[in-house]
Amino acid sequence: MEGQELPITPPPPLLPTQSNPPFFFLPSIPSSSLHPPPLDSPQVLNPEIDWVSLLISSGQVRLTDKKPMIESANNSTMAENIGSTSTTVNEDPEKGYYKDKRKAGRMKKATRPRFAFQTRSADDILDDGYRWRKYGQKAVKNSIYPRSYYRCTHHTCSVKKQVQRLSKDTSIVVTTYEGIHNHPCEKLMETLTPLLKQMHFLSSF
DNA sequence: CGACTTTGACCGGCGC
DNA sequence: GCGCCGGTCAAAGTCG
């Protein structure tokens, strides 16, 4: 884990815009909660908002192999849990995966866009509109809850996410995304498709 | 029967 | 070099 800090690519905007397809649109998130709390008080969570803090975004908190910045922000449990996740990428330079799957994920580290956030929820899995397949679960040191590993089920997409509940505050789930979806959000498309068809139909007059 | 989850084994990186 | 730990694989099991 020693080494230079990984350059963290800032995550895309959470709300879809014309220039940014809705890959990262998180449904049911009030716009008032789209900004993470100040770094010096990450433990102060607005109880009225489910989706509370986008901590590791916009460079405020960086996911690195070193001690994460958030630890200095008086929230060591989350810092440990997030910071201990190493970025291992099983990418073939051309295809995105190593052919030897056995070695996948254990090869040279590479930089990928990663970001994490907390949700206050009874469910570990938040419905972000994408379909995920669980491929592993591990007990994590200093945490009574295991960490679950998910991969996007889209055949061309290699986005992963890790989900873990905080042991200090069991109502908080930390979700870490790694990579960028290269396809639209399925649920969003499901919702939008009939609308778009109707618009297309109406515009033909 | 396909999609998905569970779970033990395996492997690489890192600290000591 | 060794042991610990995190991340992934893949066979077996489960579900709809």
PDB file of C-alpha atoms (C1' of nucleotides) in Angstrom:
ATOM      1  CA  MET A   1       0.000   0.000   0.000  1.00  0.00           C
ATOM      2  CA  GLU A   2       2.968   2.238   0.143  1.00  0.00           C
ATOM      3  CA  GLY A   3       3.489   4.628  -2.661  1.00  0.00           C
ATOM      4  CA  GLN A   4       2.424   7.795  -4.234  1.00  0.00           C
ATOM      5  CA  GLU A   5      -1.081   8.986  -3.894  1.00  0.00           C
ATOM      6  CA  LEU A   6      -3.327   7.881  -6.655  1.00  0.00           C
ATOM      7  CA  PRO A   7      -4.738  10.725  -8.633  1.00  0.00           C
ATOM      8  CA  ILE A   8      -8.415  10.562  -8.069  1.00  0.00           C
ATOM      9  CA  THR A   9     -10.576  11.585 -10.926  1.00  0.00           C
ATOM     10  CA  PRO A  10     -13.422  13.684  -9.664  1.00  0.00           C
ATOM     11  CA  PRO A  11     -16.693  11.857 -10.016  1.00  0.00           C
ATOM     12  CA  PRO A  12     -19.166  13.049 -12.576  1.00  0.00           C
ATOM     13  CA  PRO A  13     -22.075  15.193 -11.540  1.00  0.00           C
ATOM     14  CA  LEU A  14     -24.788  13.284  -9.800  1.00  0.00           C
ATOM     15  CA  LEU A  15     -27.585  14.730 -11.799  1.00  0.00           C
ATOM     16  CA  PRO A  16     -27.710  14.124 -15.517  1.00  0.00           C
ATOM     17  CA  THR A  17     -27.152  17.016 -17.815  1.00  0.00           C
ATOM     18  CA  GLN A  18     -26.909  17.385 -21.532  1.00  0.00           C
ATOM     19  CA  SER A  19     -23.179  17.063 -21.459  1.00  0.00           C
ATOM     20  CA  ASN A  20     -23.266  14.347 -18.860  1.00  0.00           C
ATOM     21  CA  PRO A  21     -25.398  11.305 -19.549  1.00  0.00           C
ATOM     22  CA  PRO A  22     -27.329  10.028 -16.588  1.00  0.00           C
ATOM     23  CA  PHE A  23     -24.884   7.278 -15.762  1.00  0.00           C
ATOM     24  CA  PHE A  24     -24.545   8.487 -12.229  1.00  0.00           C
ATOM     25  CA  PHE A  25     -28.034   9.562 -11.572  1.00  0.00           C
ATOM     26  CA  LEU A  26     -29.070   8.382  -8.149  1.00  0.00           C
ATOM     27  CA  PRO A  27     -32.823   8.267  -7.853  1.00  0.00           C
ATOM     28  CA  SER A  28     -34.677   9.651  -4.878  1.00  0.00           C
ATOM     29  CA  ILE A  29     -31.903  11.956  -3.870  1.00  0.00           C
ATOM     30  CA  PRO A  30     -32.995  15.417  -2.892  1.00  0.00           C
ATOM     31  CA  SER A  31     -30.877  18.059  -4.506  1.00  0.00           C
ATOM     32  CA  SER A  32     -30.276  19.600  -1.106  1.00  0.00           C
ATOM     33  CA  SER A  33     -28.212  16.605  -0.147  1.00  0.00           C
ATOM     34  CA  LEU A  34     -25.942  16.543  -3.120  1.00  0.00           C
ATOM     35  CA  HIS A  35     -23.180  18.320  -1.354  1.00  0.00           C
ATOM     36  CA  PRO A  36     -21.056  16.515   1.175  1.00  0.00           C
ATOM     37  CA  PRO A  37     -20.754  17.959   4.647  1.00  0.00           C
ATOM     38  CA  PRO A  38     -17.673  19.936   5.603  1.00  0.00           C
ATOM     39  CA  LEU A  39     -14.680  17.730   5.952  1.00  0.00           C
ATOM     40  CA  ASP A  40     -14.103  18.686   9.548  1.00  0.00           C
ATOM     41  CA  SER A  41     -17.452  17.344  10.589  1.00  0.00           C
ATOM     42  CA  PRO A  42     -18.221  14.266   8.542  1.00  0.00           C
ATOM     43  CA  GLN A  43     -19.876  12.620  11.484  1.00  0.00           C
ATOM     44  CA  VAL A  44     -22.576  15.252  11.516  1.00  0.00           C
ATOM     45  CA  LEU A  45     -25.215  13.642   9.390  1.00  0.00           C
ATOM     46  CA  ASN A  46     -28.453  15.269   8.592  1.00  0.00           C
ATOM     47  CA  PRO A  47     -31.020  12.890  10.031  1.00  0.00           C
ATOM     48  CA  GLU A  48     -33.659  14.127   7.648  1.00  0.00           C
ATOM     49  CA  ILE A  49     -31.749  13.053   4.599  1.00  0.00           C
ATOM     50  CA  ASP A  50     -31.189   9.483   3.631  1.00  0.00           C
ATOM     51  CA  TRP A  51     -28.429  10.132   1.190  1.00  0.00           C
ATOM     52  CA  VAL A  52     -26.351  12.191   3.441  1.00  0.00           C
ATOM     53  CA  SER A  53     -22.839  12.735   2.472  1.00  0.00           C
ATOM     54  CA  LEU A  54     -20.863  12.332  -0.628  1.00  0.00           C
ATOM     55  CA  LEU A  55     -17.587  12.331   1.203  1.00  0.00           C
ATOM     56  CA  ILE A  56     -15.130  11.212  -1.311  1.00  0.00           C
ATOM     57  CA  SER A  57     -15.811  13.491  -4.149  1.00  0.00           C
ATOM     58  CA  SER A  58     -14.569  16.695  -5.604  1.00  0.00           C
ATOM     59  CA  GLY A  59     -11.228  16.051  -3.995  1.00  0.00           C
ATOM     60  CA  GLN A  60     -12.437  16.750  -0.496  1.00  0.00           C
ATOM     61  CA  VAL A  61     -11.601  13.251   0.572  1.00  0.00           C
ATOM     62  CA  ARG A  62      -9.311  11.136  -1.473  1.00  0.00           C
ATOM     63  CA  LEU A  63      -9.224   7.407  -1.771  1.00  0.00           C
ATOM     64  CA  THR A  64      -5.598   6.568  -1.700  1.00  0.00           C
ATOM     65  CA  ASP A  65      -3.462   3.727  -0.585  1.00  0.00           C
ATOM     66  CA  LYS A  66      -2.205   5.934   2.181  1.00  0.00           C
ATOM     67  CA  LYS A  67      -4.029   6.944   5.276  1.00  0.00           C
ATOM     68  CA  PRO A  68      -7.115   8.615   3.990  1.00  0.00           C
ATOM     69  CA  MET A  69      -7.629  12.271   4.638  1.00  0.00           C
ATOM     70  CA  ILE A  70     -10.901  11.652   6.307  1.00  0.00           C
ATOM     71  CA  GLU A  71      -9.162  10.113   9.262  1.00  0.00           C
ATOM     72  CA  SER A  72      -7.974  13.505  10.245  1.00  0.00           C
ATOM     73  CA  ALA A  73     -11.565  14.502  10.078  1.00  0.00           C
ATOM     74  CA  ASN A  74     -12.443  12.701  13.256  1.00  0.00           C
ATOM     75  CA  ASN A  75     -14.075   9.647  11.722  1.00  0.00           C
ATOM     76  CA  SER A  76     -11.521   6.916  11.857  1.00  0.00           C
ATOM     77  CA  THR A  77     -13.831   3.977  11.423  1.00  0.00           C
ATOM     78  CA  MET A  78     -15.037   5.004   8.049  1.00  0.00           C
ATOM     79  CA  ALA A  79     -11.572   6.063   7.103  1.00  0.00           C
ATOM     80  CA  GLU A  80     -10.203   2.670   7.903  1.00  0.00           C
ATOM     81  CA  ASN A  81     -12.889   0.872   6.078  1.00  0.00           C
ATOM     82  CA  ILE A  82     -12.691   2.917   2.950  1.00  0.00           C
ATOM     83  CA  GLY A  83      -9.011   3.527   2.930  1.00  0.00           C
ATOM     84  CA  SER A  84      -8.151  -0.094   3.300  1.00  0.00           C
ATOM     85  CA  THR A  85      -9.625  -0.926  -0.034  1.00  0.00           C
ATOM     86  CA  SER A  86      -6.897  -1.115  -2.547  1.00  0.00           C
ATOM     87  CA  THR A  87      -7.380  -0.324  -6.145  1.00  0.00           C
ATOM     88  CA  THR A  88      -6.684  -3.471  -8.053  1.00  0.00           C
ATOM     89  CA  VAL A  89      -7.656  -3.446 -11.632  1.00  0.00           C
ATOM     90  CA  ASN A  90      -7.730  -6.456 -13.845  1.00  0.00           C
ATOM     91  CA  GLU A  91      -7.570  -4.635 -17.065  1.00  0.00           C
ATOM     92  CA  ASP A  92      -6.200  -5.786 -20.303  1.00  0.00           C
ATOM     93  CA  PRO A  93      -4.864  -2.769 -22.145  1.00  0.00           C
ATOM     94  CA  GLU A  94      -7.266  -3.492 -24.942  1.00  0.00           C
ATOM     95  CA  LYS A  95     -10.195  -5.409 -23.583  1.00  0.00           C
ATOM     96  CA  GLY A  96     -10.413  -4.356 -20.000  1.00  0.00           C
ATOM     97  CA  TYR A  97      -9.638  -7.729 -18.488  1.00  0.00           C
ATOM     98  CA  TYR A  98      -6.750 -10.031 -18.188  1.00  0.00           C
ATOM     99  CA  LYS A  99      -7.320 -13.248 -20.023  1.00  0.00           C
ATOM    100  CA  ASP A 100      -6.109 -15.210 -17.036  1.00  0.00           C
ATOM    101  CA  LYS A 101      -9.059 -14.591 -14.802  1.00  0.00           C
ATOM    102  CA  ARG A 102      -7.258 -16.213 -11.946  1.00  0.00           C
ATOM    103  CA  LYS A 103      -4.860 -13.340 -11.944  1.00  0.00           C
ATOM    104  CA  ALA A 104      -7.519 -10.782 -12.494  1.00  0.00           C
ATOM    105  CA  GLY A 105      -7.555  -8.135  -9.879  1.00  0.00           C
ATOM    106  CA  ARG A 106      -4.204  -9.133  -8.528  1.00  0.00           C
ATOM    107  CA  MET A 107      -2.096  -7.586 -11.192  1.00  0.00           C
ATOM    108  CA  LYS A 108      -0.561  -4.183 -11.363  1.00  0.00           C
ATOM    109  CA  LYS A 109      -2.582  -1.461  -9.843  1.00  0.00           C
ATOM    110  CA  ALA A 110      -4.056   1.137 -12.071  1.00  0.00           C
ATOM    111  CA  THR A 111      -5.973   4.277 -11.549  1.00  0.00           C
ATOM    112  CA  ARG A 112      -9.693   4.271 -11.959  1.00  0.00           C
ATOM    113  CA  PRO A 113     -12.290   6.766 -10.988  1.00  0.00           C
ATOM    114  CA  ARG A 114     -13.442   5.856  -7.515  1.00  0.00           C
ATOM    115  CA  PHE A 115     -15.738   7.530  -5.134  1.00  0.00           C
ATOM    116  CA  ALA A 116     -17.577   6.598  -2.014  1.00  0.00           C
ATOM    117  CA  PHE A 117     -20.484   7.874  -0.053  1.00  0.00           C
ATOM    118  CA  GLN A 118     -22.541   7.067   2.981  1.00  0.00           C
ATOM    119  CA  THR A 119     -26.182   6.254   3.135  1.00  0.00           C
ATOM    120  CA  ARG A 120     -28.237   5.948   6.232  1.00  0.00           C
ATOM    121  CA  SER A 121     -30.301   2.944   5.460  1.00  0.00           C
ATOM    122  CA  ALA A 122     -31.459  -0.357   6.850  1.00  0.00           C
ATOM    123  CA  ASP A 123     -30.694  -1.960   3.520  1.00  0.00           C
ATOM    124  CA  ASP A 124     -27.124  -2.579   2.537  1.00  0.00           C
ATOM    125  CA  ILE A 125     -27.945  -2.307  -1.130  1.00  0.00           C
ATOM    126  CA  LEU A 126     -29.202   0.978  -2.402  1.00  0.00           C
ATOM    127  CA  ASP A 127     -31.028   0.936  -5.675  1.00  0.00           C
ATOM    128  CA  ASP A 128     -28.894   3.048  -7.970  1.00  0.00           C
ATOM    129  CA  GLY A 129     -30.593   1.920 -11.146  1.00  0.00           C
ATOM    130  CA  TYR A 130     -27.912  -0.492 -12.252  1.00  0.00           C
ATOM    131  CA  ARG A 131     -27.832  -4.247 -11.992  1.00  0.00           C
ATOM    132  CA  TRP A 132     -25.082  -5.736  -9.873  1.00  0.00           C
ATOM    133  CA  ARG A 133     -23.769  -9.219  -9.338  1.00  0.00           C
ATOM    134  CA  LYS A 134     -22.150 -10.074  -6.071  1.00  0.00           C
ATOM    135  CA  TYR A 135     -18.821 -11.797  -6.538  1.00  0.00           C
ATOM    136  CA  GLY A 136     -17.389 -11.839  -3.085  1.00  0.00           C
ATOM    137  CA  GLN A 137     -17.741 -11.057   0.551  1.00  0.00           C
ATOM    138  CA  LYS A 138     -14.990 -10.644   3.076  1.00  0.00           C
ATOM    139  CA  ALA A 139     -14.747 -10.053   6.752  1.00  0.00           C
ATOM    140  CA  VAL A 140     -12.929  -6.799   7.322  1.00  0.00           C
ATOM    141  CA  LYS A 141     -10.571  -6.098  10.158  1.00  0.00           C
ATOM    142  CA  ASN A 142     -11.883  -3.755  12.838  1.00  0.00           C
ATOM    143  CA  SER A 143     -15.394  -4.185  11.589  1.00  0.00           C
ATOM    144  CA  ILE A 144     -18.047  -6.594  12.675  1.00  0.00           C
ATOM    145  CA  TYR A 145     -19.744  -6.326   9.316  1.00  0.00           C
ATOM    146  CA  PRO A 146     -18.420  -7.971   6.166  1.00  0.00           C
ATOM    147  CA  ARG A 147     -17.636  -6.089   3.003  1.00  0.00           C
ATOM    148  CA  SER A 148     -19.498  -7.161  -0.100  1.00  0.00           C
ATOM    149  CA  TYR A 149     -18.113  -6.906  -3.609  1.00  0.00           C
ATOM    150  CA  TYR A 150     -20.315  -6.298  -6.626  1.00  0.00           C
ATOM    151  CA  ARG A 151     -19.725  -6.032 -10.350  1.00  0.00           C
ATOM    152  CA  CYS A 152     -21.998  -4.425 -12.895  1.00  0.00           C
ATOM    153  CA  THR A 153     -23.790  -7.158 -14.833  1.00  0.00           C
ATOM    154  CA  HIS A 154     -23.654  -5.284 -18.122  1.00  0.00           C
ATOM    155  CA  HIS A 155     -21.422  -7.339 -20.405  1.00  0.00           C
ATOM    156  CA  THR A 156     -19.299  -4.426 -21.559  1.00  0.00           C
ATOM    157  CA  CYS A 157     -19.089  -2.728 -18.203  1.00  0.00           C
ATOM    158  CA  SER A 158     -16.438  -3.437 -15.584  1.00  0.00           C
ATOM    159  CA  VAL A 159     -17.623  -1.103 -12.877  1.00  0.00           C
ATOM    160  CA  LYS A 160     -17.360  -2.473  -9.373  1.00  0.00           C
ATOM    161  CA  LYS A 161     -18.657  -1.415  -6.056  1.00  0.00           C
ATOM    162  CA  GLN A 162     -18.033  -2.335  -2.466  1.00  0.00           C
ATOM    163  CA  VAL A 163     -20.648  -2.134   0.219  1.00  0.00           C
ATOM    164  CA  GLN A 164     -19.983  -2.139   3.910  1.00  0.00           C
ATOM    165  CA  ARG A 165     -21.851  -1.154   6.996  1.00  0.00           C
ATOM    166  CA  LEU A 166     -20.036   0.888   9.587  1.00  0.00           C
ATOM    167  CA  SER A 167     -19.482  -0.881  12.843  1.00  0.00           C
ATOM    168  CA  LYS A 168     -19.476   2.376  14.759  1.00  0.00           C
ATOM    169  CA  ASP A 169     -22.756   3.529  13.381  1.00  0.00           C
ATOM    170  CA  THR A 170     -24.653   0.510  12.171  1.00  0.00           C
ATOM    171  CA  SER A 171     -27.241   2.620  10.432  1.00  0.00           C
ATOM    172  CA  ILE A 172     -24.689   3.884   7.940  1.00  0.00           C
ATOM    173  CA  VAL A 173     -23.716   1.992   4.834  1.00  0.00           C
ATOM    174  CA  VAL A 174     -20.601   2.989   2.920  1.00  0.00           C
ATOM    175  CA  THR A 175     -20.727   2.318  -0.801  1.00  0.00           C
ATOM    176  CA  THR A 176     -17.588   2.654  -2.901  1.00  0.00           C
ATOM    177  CA  TYR A 177     -17.850   2.781  -6.682  1.00  0.00           C
ATOM    178  CA  GLU A 178     -14.886   1.986  -8.891  1.00  0.00           C
ATOM    179  CA  GLY A 179     -14.960   2.827 -12.564  1.00  0.00           C
ATOM    180  CA  ILE A 180     -17.417   4.511 -14.844  1.00  0.00           C
ATOM    181  CA  HIS A 181     -20.404   2.862 -16.454  1.00  0.00           C
ATOM    182  CA  ASN A 182     -20.116   2.773 -20.212  1.00  0.00           C
ATOM    183  CA  HIS A 183     -23.811   2.247 -20.693  1.00  0.00           C
ATOM    184  CA  PRO A 184     -26.943   4.060 -19.660  1.00  0.00           C
ATOM    185  CA  CYS A 185     -28.703   3.473 -16.414  1.00  0.00           C
ATOM    186  CA  GLU A 186     -31.120   0.653 -17.103  1.00  0.00           C
ATOM    187  CA  LYS A 187     -33.893   1.802 -14.829  1.00  0.00           C
ATOM    188  CA  LEU A 188     -33.682   5.313 -16.084  1.00  0.00           C
ATOM    189  CA  MET A 189     -33.861   4.100 -19.659  1.00  0.00           C
ATOM    190  CA  GLU A 190     -36.823   1.927 -18.787  1.00  0.00           C
ATOM    191  CA  THR A 191     -38.575   4.994 -17.484  1.00  0.00           C
ATOM    192  CA  LEU A 192     -37.538   7.285 -20.261  1.00  0.00           C
ATOM    193  CA  THR A 193     -38.046   5.027 -23.269  1.00  0.00           C
ATOM    194  CA  PRO A 194     -41.851   5.300 -23.437  1.00  0.00           C
ATOM    195  CA  LEU A 195     -41.581   9.003 -22.823  1.00  0.00           C
ATOM    196  CA  LEU A 196     -39.080   9.442 -25.604  1.00  0.00           C
ATOM    197  CA  LYS A 197     -41.232   7.392 -27.944  1.00  0.00           C
ATOM    198  CA  GLN A 198     -44.187   9.556 -27.182  1.00  0.00           C
ATOM    199  CA  MET A 199     -42.145  12.701 -27.723  1.00  0.00           C
ATOM    200  CA  HIS A 200     -40.884  11.321 -30.998  1.00  0.00           C
ATOM    201  CA  PHE A 201     -44.427  10.500 -32.023  1.00  0.00           C
ATOM    202  CA  LEU A 202     -45.707  13.967 -31.130  1.00  0.00           C
ATOM    203  CA  SER A 203     -42.832  15.703 -32.833  1.00  0.00           C
ATOM    204  CA  SER A 204     -43.705  14.001 -36.106  1.00  0.00           C
ATOM    205  CA  PHE A 205     -46.733  16.234 -36.511  1.00  0.00           C
TER     206      PHE A 205
ATOM    207  C1'  DC B   1     -32.625 -23.065 -16.877  1.00  0.00           C
ATOM    208  C1'  DG B   2     -30.513 -18.777 -16.469  1.00  0.00           C
ATOM    209  C1'  DA B   3     -29.289 -15.348 -13.187  1.00  0.00           C
ATOM    210  C1'  DC B   4     -27.686 -14.585  -8.964  1.00  0.00           C
ATOM    211  C1'  DT B   5     -25.641 -15.537  -4.173  1.00  0.00           C
ATOM    212  C1'  DT B   6     -22.686 -17.946  -1.013  1.00  0.00           C
ATOM    213  C1'  DT B   7     -18.355 -19.287   0.518  1.00  0.00           C
ATOM    214  C1'  DG B   8     -13.825 -21.386   0.850  1.00  0.00           C
ATOM    215  C1'  DA B   9      -9.585 -21.157  -1.566  1.00  0.00           C
ATOM    216  C1'  DC B  10      -6.208 -18.666  -3.763  1.00  0.00           C
ATOM    217  C1'  DC B  11      -2.998 -14.948  -4.685  1.00  0.00           C
ATOM    218  C1'  DG B  12      -0.512 -10.451  -4.472  1.00  0.00           C
ATOM    219  C1'  DG B  13       0.836  -6.513  -1.777  1.00  0.00           C
ATOM    220  C1'  DC B  14       2.511  -4.720   2.259  1.00  0.00           C
ATOM    221  C1'  DG B  15       4.449  -4.257   6.960  1.00  0.00           C
ATOM    222  C1'  DC B  16       7.441  -6.163  10.212  1.00  0.00           C
TER     223       DC B  16
ATOM    224  C1'  DG C   1      11.095 -14.231   4.447  1.00  0.00           C
ATOM    225  C1'  DC C   2       6.834 -14.603   6.767  1.00  0.00           C
ATOM    226  C1'  DG C   3       2.299 -13.639   8.050  1.00  0.00           C
ATOM    227  C1'  DC C   4      -1.671 -10.767   7.617  1.00  0.00           C
ATOM    228  C1'  DC C   5      -5.086  -8.751   4.921  1.00  0.00           C
ATOM    229  C1'  DG C   6      -7.837  -7.372   1.000  1.00  0.00           C
ATOM    230  C1'  DG C   7      -9.619  -8.613  -3.442  1.00  0.00           C
ATOM    231  C1'  DT C   8     -11.023 -12.126  -6.707  1.00  0.00           C
ATOM    232  C1'  DC C   9     -12.207 -16.659  -8.500  1.00  0.00           C
ATOM    233  C1'  DA C  10     -15.196 -20.361  -9.215  1.00  0.00           C
ATOM    234  C1'  DA C  11     -17.900 -24.358  -7.768  1.00  0.00           C
ATOM    235  C1'  DA C  12     -22.010 -25.270  -5.525  1.00  0.00           C
ATOM    236  C1'  DG C  13     -26.305 -23.804  -3.988  1.00  0.00           C
ATOM    237  C1'  DT C  14     -30.611 -20.984  -4.345  1.00  0.00           C
ATOM    238  C1'  DC C  15     -34.297 -18.638  -6.522  1.00  0.00           C
ATOM    239  C1'  DG C  16     -37.848 -17.262  -9.780  1.00  0.00           C
TER     240       DG C  16
END
